[in-house]
Amino acid sequence: MDEVGKTRYLVLHDYGMGGLWWWVRADSAEEIVDSCAEIEVITNPDAVGRAETWDLEEVYLDAPDPNPLSSFRAQRAAQRGQPGFAVLLGRDRVYLRWPEFEDGEVFLMELRPDGRRLRMVEIGHDDGAVRTSVEDWPFNAPFDLHDPQYLAMEIGPDDFEAAWQRAHRPPEG
């Protein structure tokens, strides 16, 4: 804690191919995630120890705009009043059907409570389906389960499991 009673937390905005890191001073980790969309608080002691050696900007969560967290706070504020806000939080698993792409492909995903994918089924425009899991992805950015848009994409675990069973593994190589 520092002189004004705020604790320093390591935070990450993971956008898949990389991430933005900061030290954020706040009353709690929960306050950070509740106030900022697409931000996660890193608690792994090894990761925090490594970050201690980096030259990261330090930001107060309640600092006036503009600051590095401004857009994430504005995004969360916009989400807060929408139906479905934070409904998917606290579940052991979340199952989503990503809307169809222009070429007809659809993705079904199984997410952990932190929003990271565990398994995924890619259904092609020809109804062929490929299944992949954590070991297959070099990047696995989390989905922000506060975001109300994901509630409309939710499917049941039985629908996901049925698609998973019909799908095949991708060819090696």
PDB file of C-alpha atoms in Angstrom:
ATOM      1  CA  MET A   1       0.000   0.000   0.000  1.00  0.00           C
ATOM      2  CA  ASP A   2       1.120   3.534  -0.592  1.00  0.00           C
ATOM      3  CA  GLU A   3       0.547   6.724   1.320  1.00  0.00           C
ATOM      4  CA  VAL A   4      -3.060   7.195   0.191  1.00  0.00           C
ATOM      5  CA  GLY A   5      -4.151   3.625   0.996  1.00  0.00           C
ATOM      6  CA  LYS A   6      -4.219   2.264  -2.554  1.00  0.00           C
ATOM      7  CA  THR A   7      -2.629  -1.097  -3.358  1.00  0.00           C
ATOM      8  CA  ARG A   8      -0.555  -1.589  -6.496  1.00  0.00           C
ATOM      9  CA  TYR A   9      -1.776  -4.306  -8.895  1.00  0.00           C
ATOM     10  CA  LEU A  10      -0.282  -5.628 -12.103  1.00  0.00           C
ATOM     11  CA  VAL A  11      -2.865  -5.399 -14.889  1.00  0.00           C
ATOM     12  CA  LEU A  12      -2.953  -6.583 -18.477  1.00  0.00           C
ATOM     13  CA  HIS A  13      -5.026  -5.819 -21.526  1.00  0.00           C
ATOM     14  CA  ASP A  14      -4.357  -8.985 -23.555  1.00  0.00           C
ATOM     15  CA  TYR A  15      -5.308  -8.440 -27.185  1.00  0.00           C
ATOM     16  CA  GLY A  16      -4.104 -11.813 -28.449  1.00  0.00           C
ATOM     17  CA  MET A  17      -0.920 -10.995 -30.315  1.00  0.00           C
ATOM     18  CA  GLY A  18       0.412  -9.033 -27.366  1.00  0.00           C
ATOM     19  CA  GLY A  19      -0.684  -6.989 -24.426  1.00  0.00           C
ATOM     20  CA  LEU A  20      -0.555  -3.676 -22.644  1.00  0.00           C
ATOM     21  CA  TRP A  21       0.699  -3.779 -19.065  1.00  0.00           C
ATOM     22  CA  TRP A  22       0.465  -1.252 -16.217  1.00  0.00           C
ATOM     23  CA  TRP A  23       0.725  -1.010 -12.482  1.00  0.00           C
ATOM     24  CA  VAL A  24      -2.638   0.219 -11.243  1.00  0.00           C
ATOM     25  CA  ARG A  25      -3.261   1.670  -7.802  1.00  0.00           C
ATOM     26  CA  ALA A  26      -6.736   0.825  -6.518  1.00  0.00           C
ATOM     27  CA  ASP A  27      -8.633  -0.281  -3.422  1.00  0.00           C
ATOM     28  CA  SER A  28      -8.963  -3.853  -4.732  1.00  0.00           C
ATOM     29  CA  ALA A  29      -8.433  -6.090  -7.739  1.00  0.00           C
ATOM     30  CA  GLU A  30     -12.215  -6.422  -8.027  1.00  0.00           C
ATOM     31  CA  GLU A  31     -12.562  -2.647  -8.267  1.00  0.00           C
ATOM     32  CA  ILE A  32     -10.209  -2.627 -11.272  1.00  0.00           C
ATOM     33  CA  VAL A  33     -12.074  -5.345 -13.174  1.00  0.00           C
ATOM     34  CA  ASP A  34     -15.433  -3.810 -12.276  1.00  0.00           C
ATOM     35  CA  SER A  35     -14.277  -0.402 -13.546  1.00  0.00           C
ATOM     36  CA  CYS A  36     -12.347  -1.379 -16.690  1.00  0.00           C
ATOM     37  CA  ALA A  37     -13.436  -3.530 -19.640  1.00  0.00           C
ATOM     38  CA  GLU A  38     -11.005  -6.043 -21.138  1.00  0.00           C
ATOM     39  CA  ILE A  39      -8.529  -5.720 -18.266  1.00  0.00           C
ATOM     40  CA  GLU A  40      -7.340  -8.557 -16.035  1.00  0.00           C
ATOM     41  CA  VAL A  41      -5.425  -8.375 -12.783  1.00  0.00           C
ATOM     42  CA  ILE A  42      -2.382 -10.639 -12.786  1.00  0.00           C
ATOM     43  CA  THR A  43      -1.873 -12.463  -9.495  1.00  0.00           C
ATOM     44  CA  ASN A  44       0.671 -15.121 -10.468  1.00  0.00           C
ATOM     45  CA  PRO A  45       3.671 -14.380  -8.194  1.00  0.00           C
ATOM     46  CA  ASP A  46       6.216 -15.297 -10.901  1.00  0.00           C
ATOM     47  CA  ALA A  47       4.581 -12.954 -13.426  1.00  0.00           C
ATOM     48  CA  VAL A  48       4.383 -10.153 -10.856  1.00  0.00           C
ATOM     49  CA  GLY A  49       8.047 -10.715  -9.952  1.00  0.00           C
ATOM     50  CA  ARG A  50       9.104 -10.505 -13.617  1.00  0.00           C
ATOM     51  CA  ALA A  51       7.049  -7.337 -14.083  1.00  0.00           C
ATOM     52  CA  GLU A  52       8.883  -5.727 -11.170  1.00  0.00           C
ATOM     53  CA  THR A  53      11.914  -5.553 -13.484  1.00  0.00           C
ATOM     54  CA  TRP A  54      10.003  -3.859 -16.309  1.00  0.00           C
ATOM     55  CA  ASP A  55       9.628  -0.123 -16.699  1.00  0.00           C
ATOM     56  CA  LEU A  56       5.815  -0.013 -16.501  1.00  0.00           C
ATOM     57  CA  GLU A  57       3.697   3.078 -16.156  1.00  0.00           C
ATOM     58  CA  GLU A  58       1.832   3.385 -12.873  1.00  0.00           C
ATOM     59  CA  VAL A  59      -1.732   4.675 -12.999  1.00  0.00           C
ATOM     60  CA  TYR A  60      -4.306   5.402 -10.311  1.00  0.00           C
ATOM     61  CA  LEU A  61      -7.638   3.801 -11.171  1.00  0.00           C
ATOM     62  CA  ASP A  62      -9.465   6.991 -10.228  1.00  0.00           C
ATOM     63  CA  ALA A  63      -7.036   9.321 -12.041  1.00  0.00           C
ATOM     64  CA  PRO A  64      -8.701  12.004 -14.159  1.00  0.00           C
ATOM     65  CA  ASP A  65      -8.994  11.421 -17.902  1.00  0.00           C
ATOM     66  CA  PRO A  66      -7.111  11.139 -20.132  1.00  0.00           C
ATOM     67  CA  ASN A  67      -4.927   8.294 -18.872  1.00  0.00           C
ATOM     68  CA  PRO A  68      -4.086   4.791 -20.174  1.00  0.00           C
ATOM     69  CA  LEU A  69      -7.242   3.338 -18.597  1.00  0.00           C
ATOM     70  CA  SER A  70      -9.682   5.986 -19.879  1.00  0.00           C
ATOM     71  CA  SER A  71     -11.010   4.032 -22.870  1.00  0.00           C
ATOM     72  CA  PHE A  72     -11.353   0.835 -20.811  1.00  0.00           C
ATOM     73  CA  ARG A  73     -13.291   2.715 -18.119  1.00  0.00           C
ATOM     74  CA  ALA A  74     -15.552   4.350 -20.715  1.00  0.00           C
ATOM     75  CA  GLN A  75     -16.218   0.982 -22.331  1.00  0.00           C
ATOM     76  CA  ARG A  76     -17.173  -0.570 -18.975  1.00  0.00           C
ATOM     77  CA  ALA A  77     -19.406   2.394 -18.117  1.00  0.00           C
ATOM     78  CA  ALA A  78     -21.248   1.968 -21.441  1.00  0.00           C
ATOM     79  CA  GLN A  79     -21.709  -1.762 -20.798  1.00  0.00           C
ATOM     80  CA  ARG A  80     -22.982  -1.337 -17.259  1.00  0.00           C
ATOM     81  CA  GLY A  81     -26.462  -0.121 -18.183  1.00  0.00           C
ATOM     82  CA  GLN A  82     -27.120  -2.738 -20.850  1.00  0.00           C
ATOM     83  CA  PRO A  83     -29.247  -5.842 -20.294  1.00  0.00           C
ATOM     84  CA  GLY A  84     -27.051  -8.873 -19.706  1.00  0.00           C
ATOM     85  CA  PHE A  85     -24.184  -6.958 -18.094  1.00  0.00           C
ATOM     86  CA  ALA A  86     -22.041  -9.388 -16.040  1.00  0.00           C
ATOM     87  CA  VAL A  87     -24.655 -12.165 -16.237  1.00  0.00           C
ATOM     88  CA  LEU A  88     -22.062 -14.729 -17.394  1.00  0.00           C
ATOM     89  CA  LEU A  89     -19.688 -14.061 -14.484  1.00  0.00           C
ATOM     90  CA  GLY A  90     -19.105 -16.697 -11.843  1.00  0.00           C
ATOM     91  CA  ARG A  91     -19.952 -19.703 -13.979  1.00  0.00           C
ATOM     92  CA  ASP A  92     -17.708 -22.749 -14.074  1.00  0.00           C
ATOM     93  CA  ARG A  93     -18.017 -22.856 -17.887  1.00  0.00           C
ATOM     94  CA  VAL A  94     -19.526 -20.551 -20.491  1.00  0.00           C
ATOM     95  CA  TYR A  95     -20.481 -21.774 -23.970  1.00  0.00           C
ATOM     96  CA  LEU A  96     -20.762 -19.342 -26.879  1.00  0.00           C
ATOM     97  CA  ARG A  97     -21.736 -19.514 -30.535  1.00  0.00           C
ATOM     98  CA  TRP A  98     -19.844 -16.799 -32.373  1.00  0.00           C
ATOM     99  CA  PRO A  99     -22.028 -15.193 -35.061  1.00  0.00           C
ATOM    100  CA  GLU A 100     -21.639 -16.545 -38.564  1.00  0.00           C
ATOM    101  CA  PHE A 101     -18.842 -15.082 -40.659  1.00  0.00           C
ATOM    102  CA  GLU A 102     -19.327 -13.946 -44.275  1.00  0.00           C
ATOM    103  CA  ASP A 103     -18.065 -17.301 -45.556  1.00  0.00           C
ATOM    104  CA  GLY A 104     -20.575 -19.177 -43.387  1.00  0.00           C
ATOM    105  CA  GLU A 105     -18.119 -20.344 -40.713  1.00  0.00           C
ATOM    106  CA  VAL A 106     -19.299 -20.525 -37.114  1.00  0.00           C
ATOM    107  CA  PHE A 107     -17.252 -20.952 -33.932  1.00  0.00           C
ATOM    108  CA  LEU A 108     -18.546 -22.680 -30.814  1.00  0.00           C
ATOM    109  CA  MET A 109     -16.432 -22.050 -27.731  1.00  0.00           C
ATOM    110  CA  GLU A 110     -16.121 -23.371 -24.207  1.00  0.00           C
ATOM    111  CA  LEU A 111     -14.704 -20.724 -21.860  1.00  0.00           C
ATOM    112  CA  ARG A 112     -13.240 -20.962 -18.371  1.00  0.00           C
ATOM    113  CA  PRO A 113     -14.468 -18.616 -15.605  1.00  0.00           C
ATOM    114  CA  ASP A 114     -11.658 -16.187 -16.531  1.00  0.00           C
ATOM    115  CA  GLY A 115     -12.947 -15.975 -20.119  1.00  0.00           C
ATOM    116  CA  ARG A 116     -10.137 -17.971 -21.755  1.00  0.00           C
ATOM    117  CA  ARG A 117     -11.044 -20.666 -24.275  1.00  0.00           C
ATOM    118  CA  LEU A 118     -10.732 -24.315 -23.275  1.00  0.00           C
ATOM    119  CA  ARG A 119     -12.120 -25.914 -26.412  1.00  0.00           C
ATOM    120  CA  MET A 120     -13.477 -24.694 -29.728  1.00  0.00           C
ATOM    121  CA  VAL A 121     -15.359 -26.172 -32.679  1.00  0.00           C
ATOM    122  CA  GLU A 122     -15.045 -24.477 -36.055  1.00  0.00           C
ATOM    123  CA  ILE A 123     -17.977 -25.388 -38.305  1.00  0.00           C
ATOM    124  CA  GLY A 124     -17.292 -24.634 -41.954  1.00  0.00           C
ATOM    125  CA  HIS A 125     -19.737 -23.442 -44.583  1.00  0.00           C
ATOM    126  CA  ASP A 126     -19.864 -27.082 -45.798  1.00  0.00           C
ATOM    127  CA  ASP A 127     -20.869 -28.239 -42.263  1.00  0.00           C
ATOM    128  CA  GLY A 128     -17.478 -29.920 -41.769  1.00  0.00           C
ATOM    129  CA  ALA A 129     -16.293 -29.333 -38.207  1.00  0.00           C
ATOM    130  CA  VAL A 130     -12.818 -29.148 -36.678  1.00  0.00           C
ATOM    131  CA  ARG A 131     -12.191 -29.219 -32.934  1.00  0.00           C
ATOM    132  CA  THR A 132      -9.242 -27.589 -31.203  1.00  0.00           C
ATOM    133  CA  SER A 133      -8.138 -27.022 -27.629  1.00  0.00           C
ATOM    134  CA  VAL A 134      -5.699 -24.967 -25.577  1.00  0.00           C
ATOM    135  CA  GLU A 135      -2.697 -26.915 -26.880  1.00  0.00           C
ATOM    136  CA  ASP A 136      -3.527 -25.828 -30.450  1.00  0.00           C
ATOM    137  CA  TRP A 137      -3.502 -22.054 -29.929  1.00  0.00           C
ATOM    138  CA  PRO A 138      -0.425 -19.864 -29.638  1.00  0.00           C
ATOM    139  CA  PHE A 139      -2.686 -17.045 -28.340  1.00  0.00           C
ATOM    140  CA  ASN A 140      -5.684 -17.250 -26.034  1.00  0.00           C
ATOM    141  CA  ALA A 141      -6.813 -13.763 -25.076  1.00  0.00           C
ATOM    142  CA  PRO A 142      -9.670 -13.746 -22.564  1.00  0.00           C
ATOM    143  CA  PHE A 143     -13.244 -12.799 -23.356  1.00  0.00           C
ATOM    144  CA  ASP A 144     -14.526 -10.177 -20.903  1.00  0.00           C
ATOM    145  CA  LEU A 145     -17.511 -11.981 -19.379  1.00  0.00           C
ATOM    146  CA  HIS A 146     -18.895  -8.691 -18.039  1.00  0.00           C
ATOM    147  CA  ASP A 147     -19.644  -7.724 -21.661  1.00  0.00           C
ATOM    148  CA  PRO A 148     -23.394  -8.015 -22.286  1.00  0.00           C
ATOM    149  CA  GLN A 149     -22.923  -8.874 -25.976  1.00  0.00           C
ATOM    150  CA  TYR A 150     -21.900 -12.410 -25.030  1.00  0.00           C
ATOM    151  CA  LEU A 151     -25.207 -13.265 -23.368  1.00  0.00           C
ATOM    152  CA  ALA A 152     -26.939 -13.291 -26.779  1.00  0.00           C
ATOM    153  CA  MET A 153     -24.266 -15.732 -28.032  1.00  0.00           C
ATOM    154  CA  GLU A 154     -24.703 -18.200 -25.201  1.00  0.00           C
ATOM    155  CA  ILE A 155     -25.518 -21.830 -26.026  1.00  0.00           C
ATOM    156  CA  GLY A 156     -26.084 -24.792 -23.760  1.00  0.00           C
ATOM    157  CA  PRO A 157     -23.351 -27.245 -22.797  1.00  0.00           C
ATOM    158  CA  ASP A 158     -25.230 -30.089 -24.540  1.00  0.00           C
ATOM    159  CA  ASP A 159     -25.178 -28.196 -27.860  1.00  0.00           C
ATOM    160  CA  PHE A 160     -21.440 -27.644 -27.521  1.00  0.00           C
ATOM    161  CA  GLU A 161     -20.749 -31.264 -26.545  1.00  0.00           C
ATOM    162  CA  ALA A 162     -22.763 -32.596 -29.483  1.00  0.00           C
ATOM    163  CA  ALA A 163     -20.771 -30.427 -31.904  1.00  0.00           C
ATOM    164  CA  TRP A 164     -17.516 -31.432 -30.188  1.00  0.00           C
ATOM    165  CA  GLN A 165     -18.330 -35.127 -30.621  1.00  0.00           C
ATOM    166  CA  ARG A 166     -19.137 -34.667 -34.351  1.00  0.00           C
ATOM    167  CA  ALA A 167     -15.982 -32.649 -35.050  1.00  0.00           C
ATOM    168  CA  HIS A 168     -12.572 -34.041 -35.950  1.00  0.00           C
ATOM    169  CA  ARG A 169      -9.056 -32.942 -35.021  1.00  0.00           C
ATOM    170  CA  PRO A 170      -7.199 -30.760 -37.539  1.00  0.00           C
ATOM    171  CA  PRO A 171      -4.679 -32.553 -39.744  1.00  0.00           C
ATOM    172  CA  GLU A 172      -1.142 -32.656 -38.330  1.00  0.00           C
ATOM    173  CA  GLY A 173       1.450 -30.399 -39.896  1.00  0.00           C
TER     174      GLY A 173
END
